[in-house]
Amino acid sequence: MGKMENMDYECPHKVAIPPPKPFLQSLMATLKETFFPDDPFRQFRGQPGSRKLVLGLQYFVPILEWAPRYTFDSFKSDLIAGITIASLAVPQGISYAKLASLPAIIGLYSSFVPPLVYAMLGSSRDLAVGTVAVASLLISTMLGKEVSPTEHTKEYVQLVFTATFFAGVFQASLGFLRLGFVVDFLSHATIVGFMGGAATVVCLQQLKGMLGLVRFTHETDLVSVMHSVITQVHEWRWESGVMGCCFLFFLLLTRYLSKKRAAFFWINAMAPLTSVILGSVIVYFSQAERHGVQVIGHLKKGLNPPSITELAFGSPHLMTAIKVGIVTGIIALAEGVAVGRSFATFKNYHIDGNKEMIAFGMMNIAGSCTSCYLTSGPFSRTAVNFNAGCKSAVSNIVMATAVMITLLFLTPLFHYTPLVVLSSIIMAAMLGLIDYEAAIHLFKIDKFDFVVCISSYIGVVFGSVEIGLVTAVVLSLVRVLLSVARPRTFAMGNIPNSMIYRSIDQYPNAQHVPGVLILQIDSPIYFANANYLRERISRWIYEEEDRAKASGENSLQYIVLDLSAVGSIDTSGISMLEETKKNADRRGLKLVIANPRSEVIKKLEKSKFIESLGEEWIYLTVGEAVGACNFMLHTYKQNHAGVTFSAQDCNV
């Protein structure tokens, strides 16, 4: 009777152990969550065979899904947008081809076939397909070390086509195998730093064209470029310098105006083509070509010649081409998917990352067979497409048609286009990629992300593109490993006048519970962090005992582990809990578990840990666990006054 009169603690709820599932069923569920989080097969359920065939075709060829609903009003918008981005695609294509050390005509070829393929297979309505500066730079620096683009032009071009082919195969494979999460290893901080560093390097490379230099270093680092520029002061051409600075100022001014007022985006969009036309006219009438101003020269007419026979699968440099293809393929995917998703949010629609990878892969495979090099979804061109009011991927078809007309009839008009104008176009585009505001934002929010960003930037600018990329990826992976190997643990306290328990660091008003140490583990428990957690929990015990002794509180009696943030545990983690229990027992302490998740409690039950610990020491919430501990402490004191109580009296 005495027991019941003193029992003022309400018994907690029992922690449920989920029913066991067959291994094959669990494996299939895990694979589905890993590779099919969007459940792409949902639309096929309950459909007849003919309908499944149609849905399957629409899934892999999205144009079949939206084309029947396409309207004439949408076409009018896409026509304007397509012509607008074509005016940007022609000078950019020529410029980036020169940046990749390729014949200028290949840049135009690359804006014809790939956009047509993407229009059929891509899921973005706004992405404008074309060559990108960073990939062009990577191709030039990585392949240029193996084969000279000036001395062995044909072999170099063949290797570029081969690298593009393997980039496409790699991209499409990621999409078909649903491995899009691989691209996620390139963090936002990595991309910001890498793109900024690559943009700086590209700008430095354009000093060759701006100063009219004939000979220039093949290295991309800042020291080599500046040494090449300074040691050739006597060969600088003032004519090129003046023309380049004027056109660069014009391009930057138009960008500034377009940012000030959105209605002026037309001026910015037309500025590159205007520069090309104006520069060609100036060179033609002033005969500046005779005064050291270099021009593009002859561009042959005609559409893309097939290049499938040019793929150099038997080349001694094949492994280099494969490596370049994979590296550039990842960078192109990261940029293209990120750009597509960014603009999709503005119009409130979703793009499928795996479909995008398949589309990018197929357009690069097709491009490598039709004299094109690597293409993606450049931000500048996509932004112009978006601002011009595009409604669908038809704008890419219009752009490709405009480029086709240029290839068939207008290529002779580019004979007198000065290279310095192309350098100005590239520099103006690249300056927009140096996102210092994003770096400042990273510094304010996350110092480690800022270190990753700056390391990537410094690695690219002072080392090489490969060094910068590898440095940033390694630092990002180190951060992931550190977060897994050194998870956070928090001492928790009671928020006054409540049953809520929170981190004492986050809530200074949270109060320690006398005689009870409450710890939260903020990570899954794996082999990589099990030893650390065992040692860290021991340290928490030492520190709590010292604190209780210094403050004159009750000595430590209970250790409550809040496992609410522990999504999974392996055998090493279970061993860690067993050793922690033994350590607690040796010290005369009792280990209590609160809020174990389903996967965790299932493994603890199978490993007999629950049997060893005692089912009565596992609670649904921290509040119930602490309430039970306080009740035991209270009962213990009363036992010395003649009242007895055991944990089994509370039916848990």
XYZ file of C-alpha atoms in Angstrom:
652
model
C 0.000 0.000 0.000
C 2.917 2.255 0.784
C 4.238 1.684 -2.711
C 1.084 2.934 -4.401
C 0.711 5.963 -2.138
C 4.162 7.170 -3.073
C 3.917 6.342 -6.765
C 3.300 9.781 -8.267
C 5.041 9.060 -11.631
C 2.902 8.203 -14.638
C 4.181 5.106 -16.433
C 5.543 5.801 -19.925
C 4.544 4.269 -23.241
C 6.254 1.171 -24.490
C 8.783 1.570 -27.329
C 7.556 -0.545 -30.223
C 9.847 -2.845 -32.167
C 8.849 -2.871 -35.851
C 7.875 -6.264 -37.296
C 10.679 -7.996 -39.208
C 10.711 -7.760 -43.001
C 12.122 -10.361 -45.401
C 15.673 -9.534 -46.496
C 14.737 -9.256 -50.167
C 11.880 -6.862 -49.375
C 14.176 -4.667 -47.256
C 16.840 -4.689 -49.960
C 14.348 -3.681 -52.651
C 12.998 -0.867 -50.463
C 16.545 0.424 -49.852
C 17.402 0.289 -53.569
C 14.163 2.086 -54.430
C 14.928 4.904 -51.988
C 18.494 5.170 -53.317
C 17.819 5.109 -57.048
C 14.111 5.939 -57.433
C 13.226 8.574 -54.792
C 10.837 10.219 -57.269
C 8.998 6.913 -57.978
C 9.016 7.255 -61.815
C 6.964 4.069 -62.258
C 3.935 5.421 -60.390
C 2.266 6.645 -63.597
C 2.441 3.152 -65.165
C 0.453 1.367 -62.451
C -2.924 0.046 -63.510
C -2.491 1.139 -67.146
C -3.092 -1.113 -70.177
C -0.082 -2.225 -72.243
C -0.620 0.257 -75.082
C -0.900 3.148 -72.631
C 2.286 2.015 -70.852
C 4.116 2.117 -74.202
C 2.947 5.671 -74.860
C 3.830 6.779 -71.327
C 7.252 5.130 -71.649
C 7.987 6.996 -74.883
C 6.809 10.261 -73.318
C 9.018 9.632 -70.286
C 12.201 9.146 -72.309
C 11.282 11.615 -75.095
C 9.530 14.512 -73.286
C 8.749 16.392 -76.501
C 6.089 13.728 -77.224
C 4.383 14.708 -73.962
C 4.205 18.493 -74.373
C 4.164 18.894 -78.180
C 0.443 17.991 -78.586
C -0.438 20.859 -76.208
C 1.863 23.369 -77.882
C 0.132 26.568 -79.073
C 0.842 29.232 -81.669
C 1.128 31.897 -78.950
C 3.891 29.864 -77.340
C 5.617 29.574 -80.715
C 5.630 33.354 -81.158
C 7.379 33.739 -77.798
C 9.836 30.935 -78.578
C 10.582 32.421 -82.013
C 11.644 35.748 -80.484
C 13.656 33.990 -77.746
C 15.318 31.630 -80.240
C 16.441 34.438 -82.555
C 17.711 36.384 -79.547
C 19.867 33.536 -78.211
C 21.066 32.761 -81.758
C 22.525 36.279 -81.883
C 24.473 35.340 -78.742
C 25.250 31.762 -79.815
C 27.150 32.685 -83.003
C 29.811 34.950 -81.427
C 29.998 32.806 -78.286
C 30.389 29.625 -80.303
C 33.287 31.099 -82.272
C 34.856 32.590 -79.129
C 34.670 29.431 -77.022
C 35.986 27.287 -79.875
C 39.076 29.513 -79.951
C 39.286 29.169 -76.172
C 39.290 25.361 -76.608
C 42.052 25.749 -79.275
C 39.655 24.446 -81.939
C 38.834 25.801 -85.407
C 36.170 28.501 -85.069
C 33.721 26.654 -87.331
C 33.429 23.823 -84.770
C 31.959 26.328 -82.318
C 29.180 27.047 -84.808
C 28.646 23.349 -85.497
C 28.189 22.828 -81.735
C 25.201 25.199 -81.682
C 23.304 23.271 -84.371
C 22.936 19.536 -83.612
C 23.053 19.432 -79.755
C 20.179 21.935 -79.265
C 17.968 19.832 -81.551
C 18.702 16.682 -79.529
C 18.096 18.469 -76.241
C 14.781 19.903 -77.465
C 13.528 16.325 -77.875
C 14.970 14.780 -74.705
C 15.372 17.637 -72.180
C 12.878 18.409 -69.433
C 13.731 22.109 -68.961
C 11.678 24.760 -70.773
C 14.288 27.479 -70.297
C 17.712 25.891 -70.756
C 19.558 27.149 -73.842
C 22.147 24.673 -75.082
C 25.621 25.641 -76.215
C 29.331 25.512 -75.552
C 30.614 26.665 -72.159
C 33.790 28.512 -71.295
C 34.909 26.353 -68.364
C 34.625 23.092 -70.314
C 36.394 24.740 -73.262
C 39.246 25.773 -70.977
C 39.461 22.287 -69.444
C 39.667 20.687 -72.880
C 42.389 23.073 -73.992
C 44.530 22.716 -70.866
C 44.158 18.964 -70.301
C 44.375 17.779 -73.913
C 46.805 20.512 -74.979
C 49.425 19.002 -72.667
C 49.282 15.725 -74.595
C 48.870 16.926 -78.174
C 49.714 20.387 -79.501
C 46.604 21.991 -81.064
C 48.814 24.048 -83.432
C 51.362 21.435 -84.515
C 49.042 18.397 -84.638
C 45.683 20.043 -85.299
C 43.934 17.018 -86.817
C 44.935 14.651 -84.012
C 43.952 17.250 -81.417
C 40.492 17.734 -82.967
C 39.999 13.959 -83.089
C 40.844 13.692 -79.406
C 38.378 16.495 -78.603
C 35.596 14.618 -80.440
C 36.595 11.418 -78.596
C 36.560 13.188 -75.210
C 33.123 14.601 -76.053
C 31.891 11.099 -76.921
C 33.052 9.676 -73.597
C 31.621 12.677 -71.739
C 28.258 11.893 -73.350
C 28.487 8.181 -72.536
C 29.344 9.005 -68.928
C 26.510 11.538 -68.592
C 23.913 9.244 -70.175
C 25.077 6.324 -68.011
C 24.565 8.365 -64.856
C 21.034 9.132 -66.009
C 20.096 5.591 -67.063
C 21.587 4.063 -63.905
C 19.913 6.734 -61.742
C 23.279 7.819 -60.324
C 22.608 11.532 -60.407
C 23.641 11.885 -56.769
C 27.288 11.571 -57.934
C 27.090 15.168 -59.161
C 26.002 16.243 -55.671
C 29.571 15.694 -54.449
C 30.353 18.997 -56.165
C 29.078 21.267 -53.415
C 27.806 24.798 -53.957
C 30.991 26.189 -52.389
C 33.117 24.078 -54.739
C 31.235 25.294 -57.797
C 31.432 28.967 -56.741
C 35.188 28.802 -56.174
C 35.912 26.667 -59.216
C 33.813 28.782 -61.576
C 35.370 31.990 -60.225
C 38.880 30.585 -60.583
C 38.198 29.268 -64.079
C 36.689 32.628 -65.072
C 39.826 34.418 -63.805
C 42.072 32.039 -65.740
C 40.002 32.485 -68.898
C 40.242 36.279 -68.565
C 44.016 36.019 -68.180
C 44.225 33.843 -71.287
C 42.394 36.529 -73.258
C 45.300 38.934 -72.727
C 46.883 37.226 -75.724
C 44.087 38.453 -77.985
C 43.674 41.796 -76.249
C 47.374 42.657 -76.689
C 47.713 41.121 -80.145
C 50.397 38.614 -79.066
C 51.318 35.782 -81.423
C 53.247 33.607 -78.972
C 51.769 32.855 -75.564
C 52.256 30.374 -72.724
C 50.250 27.149 -72.720
C 50.125 27.211 -68.910
C 47.038 28.606 -67.211
C 48.373 29.690 -63.815
C 48.630 33.381 -62.927
C 52.439 33.454 -62.619
C 53.070 31.861 -66.031
C 50.542 34.076 -67.804
C 51.836 37.310 -66.274
C 55.440 36.285 -67.027
C 54.482 35.663 -70.670
C 52.725 39.053 -70.857
C 55.486 41.090 -69.169
C 58.377 39.523 -71.072
C 56.699 40.393 -74.401
C 56.038 44.077 -73.727
C 57.854 44.994 -76.945
C 55.368 42.883 -78.960
C 52.195 44.465 -77.606
C 49.970 45.930 -80.340
C 48.355 49.164 -79.210
C 45.744 48.868 -81.956
C 44.442 45.592 -80.502
C 44.613 46.936 -76.957
C 42.582 50.045 -77.743
C 39.968 48.122 -79.737
C 39.716 45.415 -77.050
C 39.271 47.891 -74.194
C 36.600 49.808 -76.104
C 34.544 46.711 -76.867
C 34.996 45.355 -73.330
C 33.740 48.668 -71.930
C 30.760 48.545 -74.318
C 29.845 44.977 -73.274
C 30.157 45.722 -69.566
C 28.108 48.898 -69.967
C 25.261 47.025 -71.666
C 25.281 44.444 -68.882
C 25.162 47.170 -66.261
C 22.203 48.815 -68.006
C 20.340 45.506 -68.301
C 20.764 44.924 -64.549
C 19.494 48.420 -63.756
C 16.374 48.010 -65.857
C 15.028 44.623 -66.936
C 13.594 46.127 -70.129
C 17.161 46.712 -71.352
C 18.026 43.013 -71.459
C 17.709 43.220 -75.262
C 20.685 45.544 -75.379
C 22.781 43.100 -73.390
C 21.610 40.125 -75.458
C 22.417 41.793 -78.766
C 25.703 43.325 -77.571
C 27.988 40.386 -78.547
C 26.613 40.160 -82.099
C 26.676 43.952 -82.385
C 30.340 43.890 -81.318
C 31.162 41.250 -83.922
C 29.455 43.188 -86.718
C 30.920 46.538 -85.661
C 34.412 45.062 -85.202
C 34.280 43.401 -88.634
C 33.177 46.642 -90.290
C 35.971 48.612 -88.572
C 38.628 46.082 -89.622
C 37.326 45.911 -93.201
C 37.288 49.658 -93.811
C 40.386 50.564 -91.809
C 42.385 47.588 -93.085
C 43.445 47.038 -89.472
C 44.419 43.478 -90.416
C 47.578 44.946 -91.993
C 48.439 46.713 -88.731
C 48.599 43.621 -86.546
C 44.909 43.131 -85.711
C 44.325 39.390 -86.093
C 41.063 38.172 -87.663
C 39.187 34.850 -87.806
C 39.833 34.333 -91.486
C 38.057 31.892 -93.759
C 35.110 29.870 -92.393
C 33.870 27.174 -94.736
C 30.180 27.037 -95.623
C 27.968 24.042 -95.044
C 26.370 21.998 -92.275
C 28.131 19.713 -89.836
C 30.187 17.034 -91.572
C 29.991 13.578 -89.936
C 32.871 12.864 -87.571
C 32.097 9.351 -86.359
C 35.148 8.074 -88.238
C 37.258 10.730 -86.490
C 36.719 9.221 -83.036
C 40.240 8.151 -82.037
C 39.560 4.911 -80.153
C 42.953 3.570 -81.232
C 44.931 6.639 -80.215
C 47.820 6.267 -77.723
C 46.224 9.219 -75.904
C 42.853 7.453 -75.501
C 43.077 7.284 -71.682
C 43.696 11.032 -71.547
C 40.631 11.603 -73.743
C 38.532 9.400 -71.422
C 39.777 11.287 -68.355
C 39.039 14.648 -69.985
C 35.605 13.389 -71.013
C 34.684 12.312 -67.481
C 35.991 15.496 -65.826
C 34.375 17.862 -68.327
C 31.219 15.741 -68.343
C 30.809 16.128 -64.571
C 31.459 19.883 -64.708
C 29.038 20.335 -67.615
C 26.383 18.294 -65.786
C 26.806 20.222 -62.556
C 26.476 23.547 -64.351
C 23.680 22.519 -66.703
C 21.483 20.822 -64.077
C 22.042 23.639 -61.574
C 21.150 26.296 -64.163
C 18.074 24.363 -65.308
C 16.807 23.913 -61.746
C 17.450 27.559 -60.894
C 15.285 28.862 -63.725
C 12.643 26.153 -63.217
C 11.975 27.534 -59.732
C 11.090 30.917 -61.243
C 8.267 29.331 -63.257
C 7.275 26.854 -60.550
C 7.888 23.589 -62.404
C 10.165 20.627 -61.762
C 12.921 19.184 -63.937
C 14.081 15.586 -63.616
C 17.827 15.475 -62.938
C 18.196 11.974 -64.368
C 16.321 12.915 -67.552
C 18.607 15.930 -67.902
C 21.651 13.694 -67.645
C 20.305 11.400 -70.332
C 19.537 14.419 -72.534
C 23.011 15.916 -72.015
C 24.631 12.558 -72.653
C 22.712 11.853 -75.852
C 23.294 15.347 -77.250
C 27.043 15.044 -76.629
C 27.187 11.552 -78.140
C 25.314 12.865 -81.197
C 27.514 15.967 -81.212
C 30.746 13.970 -81.167
C 29.546 12.183 -84.332
C 28.652 15.478 -86.078
C 31.789 17.611 -85.584
C 30.664 19.180 -82.288
C 32.510 19.411 -79.021
C 31.166 19.394 -75.460
C 27.957 21.350 -74.858
C 25.880 22.063 -71.771
C 23.437 24.726 -70.544
C 25.481 27.936 -70.057
C 24.048 30.396 -67.570
C 24.459 33.483 -69.789
C 22.596 32.002 -72.742
C 19.877 30.505 -70.542
C 19.368 33.837 -68.776
C 18.883 35.565 -72.124
C 16.460 32.830 -73.208
C 14.466 33.229 -69.987
C 14.347 37.026 -70.198
C 13.316 36.885 -73.847
C 10.139 35.067 -72.788
C 10.719 31.490 -73.957
C 7.879 29.058 -73.294
C 9.455 25.717 -74.198
C 12.484 23.960 -75.693
C 11.294 25.098 -79.142
C 13.504 28.174 -78.619
C 16.479 25.788 -78.953
C 15.076 24.546 -82.262
C 14.725 28.139 -83.496
C 18.294 28.896 -82.407
C 19.585 25.784 -84.190
C 17.704 26.817 -87.335
C 19.249 30.298 -87.206
C 22.715 28.760 -86.782
C 21.983 26.429 -89.714
C 21.178 29.445 -91.912
C 24.410 31.073 -90.739
C 26.406 27.941 -91.624
C 24.811 27.682 -95.050
C 24.957 31.303 -96.143
C 26.583 33.744 -93.701
C 29.975 32.294 -92.709
C 31.952 34.452 -95.210
C 30.733 37.542 -93.313
C 32.845 36.538 -90.312
C 36.143 36.588 -92.230
C 37.095 40.043 -90.913
C 35.900 39.498 -87.341
C 38.853 40.537 -85.136
C 40.021 38.047 -82.518
C 40.282 40.890 -80.024
C 36.483 41.284 -80.153
C 36.074 37.593 -79.366
C 38.484 38.051 -76.435
C 36.364 40.977 -75.204
C 33.184 38.886 -75.432
C 34.784 36.072 -73.438
C 36.168 38.426 -70.793
C 32.830 40.184 -70.354
C 31.056 36.835 -69.948
C 33.674 35.522 -67.518
C 33.652 38.568 -65.267
C 30.020 37.774 -64.561
C 31.002 34.320 -63.269
C 33.299 35.685 -60.548
C 30.620 35.719 -57.870
C 32.352 37.524 -55.001
C 28.981 38.187 -53.349
C 28.408 34.430 -53.032
C 31.881 34.058 -51.462
C 31.084 36.779 -48.913
C 27.760 35.055 -48.192
C 29.604 31.759 -47.587
C 32.018 33.501 -45.216
C 29.147 34.894 -43.149
C 27.264 31.597 -42.922
C 29.826 28.778 -42.992
C 33.570 29.345 -42.632
C 34.463 25.844 -43.797
C 32.454 26.298 -47.004
C 34.322 29.569 -47.507
C 37.661 27.738 -47.104
C 36.544 25.167 -49.692
C 35.519 27.973 -52.062
C 38.766 29.944 -51.680
C 40.905 26.791 -51.889
C 39.238 25.899 -55.159
C 39.756 29.436 -56.474
C 43.421 29.623 -55.430
C 44.100 26.118 -56.745
C 42.751 27.022 -60.190
C 44.390 30.464 -60.422
C 47.832 29.602 -59.027
C 47.975 25.928 -59.971
C 45.804 24.455 -62.667
C 42.161 23.701 -63.334
C 42.670 20.084 -62.267
C 44.450 21.057 -59.030
C 41.695 23.500 -58.079
C 38.938 20.993 -58.770
C 40.642 18.123 -56.944
C 41.480 20.373 -53.960
C 37.866 21.507 -53.572
C 36.412 17.993 -53.958
C 38.916 16.531 -51.479
C 38.142 19.266 -48.917
C 34.401 18.675 -49.377
C 34.856 14.925 -48.858
C 37.033 15.586 -45.803
C 34.166 17.615 -44.383
C 31.738 14.766 -45.014
C 34.114 12.281 -43.386
C 34.636 14.573 -40.393
C 30.899 14.967 -39.886
C 30.534 11.174 -39.936
C 33.665 10.352 -37.920
C 33.235 13.186 -35.401
C 29.486 13.633 -34.877
C 28.213 16.212 -32.425
C 27.038 15.246 -28.977
C 25.032 17.619 -26.797
C 24.341 17.787 -23.080
C 20.644 18.507 -22.655
C 18.744 20.276 -19.921
C 15.137 20.959 -18.960
C 13.420 24.099 -20.237
C 11.850 25.621 -17.073
C 8.130 24.944 -16.503
C 7.960 22.314 -19.248
C 8.712 18.694 -20.090
C 10.940 19.818 -22.972
C 14.646 18.997 -23.034
C 17.045 20.865 -25.317
C 20.775 21.480 -25.798
C 22.235 23.553 -22.958
C 24.547 25.299 -25.448
C 21.604 26.421 -27.560
C 19.310 27.245 -24.631
C 21.346 28.728 -21.738
C 18.218 28.773 -19.561
C 17.924 24.973 -19.827
C 18.594 23.478 -16.391
C 20.717 20.443 -15.538
C 18.743 17.591 -14.001
C 20.431 16.606 -10.718
C 21.791 13.068 -10.830
C 20.967 12.652 -14.551
C 23.234 13.271 -17.583
C 21.195 13.632 -20.784
C 23.170 13.315 -24.040
C 21.954 13.596 -27.609
C 23.934 11.971 -30.441
C 23.431 13.902 -33.646
C 24.436 11.313 -36.259
C 24.046 7.683 -37.307
C 26.414 5.440 -35.333
C 28.847 3.640 -37.630
C 32.224 1.933 -37.423
C 33.812 5.273 -38.369
C 32.562 7.087 -35.266
C 31.842 4.322 -32.728
C 35.221 4.578 -30.978
C 35.023 8.382 -30.860
C 31.510 8.308 -29.378
C 32.542 5.812 -26.686
C 35.423 8.076 -25.639
C 33.324 11.244 -25.889
C 30.539 9.805 -23.743
C 33.148 8.809 -21.130
C 34.442 12.363 -21.152
C 30.917 13.733 -20.706
C 30.570 11.489 -17.649
C 33.845 12.794 -16.151
C 32.853 16.398 -16.804
C 29.353 15.945 -15.346
C 30.714 14.266 -12.227
C 33.190 17.128 -11.737
C 30.447 19.723 -12.310
C 28.044 18.030 -9.864
C 30.793 17.768 -7.256
C 31.782 21.428 -7.654
C 28.178 22.664 -7.439
C 27.236 20.423 -4.521
C 24.465 18.626 -6.474
C 23.495 14.978 -6.158
C 26.100 12.602 -7.549
C 25.519 11.268 -11.058
C 23.251 8.205 -11.144
C 21.777 7.963 -14.663
C 22.968 8.493 -18.234
C 20.148 9.098 -20.706
C 21.129 8.716 -24.393
C 18.694 10.484 -26.726
C 18.864 8.529 -30.001
C 16.168 10.500 -31.824
C 18.743 11.787 -34.371
C 20.373 8.359 -34.865
C 18.792 7.088 -38.061
C 20.835 3.883 -38.264
C 23.432 1.846 -36.423
C 25.831 -0.923 -37.419
C 27.444 -3.728 -35.414
C 30.332 -1.462 -34.367
C 27.790 1.004 -33.014
C 26.016 -1.731 -31.059
C 29.366 -2.816 -29.601
C 29.952 0.812 -28.586
C 26.635 0.874 -26.691
C 27.495 -2.426 -24.994
C 30.880 -1.082 -23.878
C 29.251 2.156 -22.700
C 26.801 0.104 -20.612
C 29.673 -1.918 -19.075
C 31.573 1.290 -18.331
C 28.464 2.757 -16.669
C 27.930 -0.418 -14.650
C 31.521 -0.308 -13.363
C 30.932 3.257 -12.172
C 27.652 2.347 -10.499
C 25.637 4.279 -13.110
C 22.591 3.210 -15.079
C 22.347 3.609 -18.876
C 18.930 4.676 -20.195
C 17.896 4.866 -23.878
C 15.344 7.391 -25.149
C 13.492 7.566 -28.461
C 15.360 4.972 -30.557
C 14.329 5.003 -34.228
C 12.841 1.942 -35.923
C 16.043 0.710 -37.617
C 17.996 1.196 -34.407
C 15.565 -0.534 -32.034
C 15.207 -3.429 -34.487
C 18.974 -4.068 -34.500
C 19.265 -3.578 -30.743
C 16.584 -6.219 -30.275
C 18.247 -8.692 -32.677
C 21.636 -8.202 -31.013
C 20.154 -8.993 -27.548
C 21.240 -5.537 -26.322
C 17.688 -4.792 -25.104
C 17.725 -8.033 -23.143
C 21.083 -7.069 -21.610
C 20.026 -3.485 -20.827
C 16.533 -4.313 -19.662
C 13.406 -3.355 -21.560
C 12.309 -1.195 -18.656
C 15.237 1.199 -19.357
C 14.113 2.142 -22.870
C 11.686 5.080 -23.136
C 9.705 6.771 -25.839
C 10.798 10.335 -25.006
C 13.526 12.073 -23.048
C 10.854 13.531 -20.776
C 9.549 10.077 -19.828
C 13.101 8.763 -19.337
C 14.037 11.654 -17.044
C 10.735 11.357 -15.199
C 11.456 7.689 -14.543
C 15.009 8.483 -13.387
C 13.739 11.174 -11.003
C 11.107 8.789 -9.710
C 13.766 6.129 -9.074
C 15.945 8.662 -7.243
C 12.950 9.773 -5.162
C 12.004 6.153 -4.451
C 15.613 5.333 -3.522
C 15.504 8.017 -0.831
C 12.160 6.722 0.400
C 13.495 3.146 0.473
C 15.842 4.297 3.207
C 12.729 5.452 5.061
C 11.044 2.030 4.701
C 9.323 2.347 1.278
C 10.323 -0.030 -1.539
C 9.942 0.254 -5.291
C 11.410 -1.438 -8.349
C 11.521 -0.369 -12.015
C 9.298 -3.345 -12.908
C 6.482 -1.723 -10.946
C 6.160 0.700 -13.827
C 4.740 -1.399 -16.666
C 6.918 -0.299 -19.626
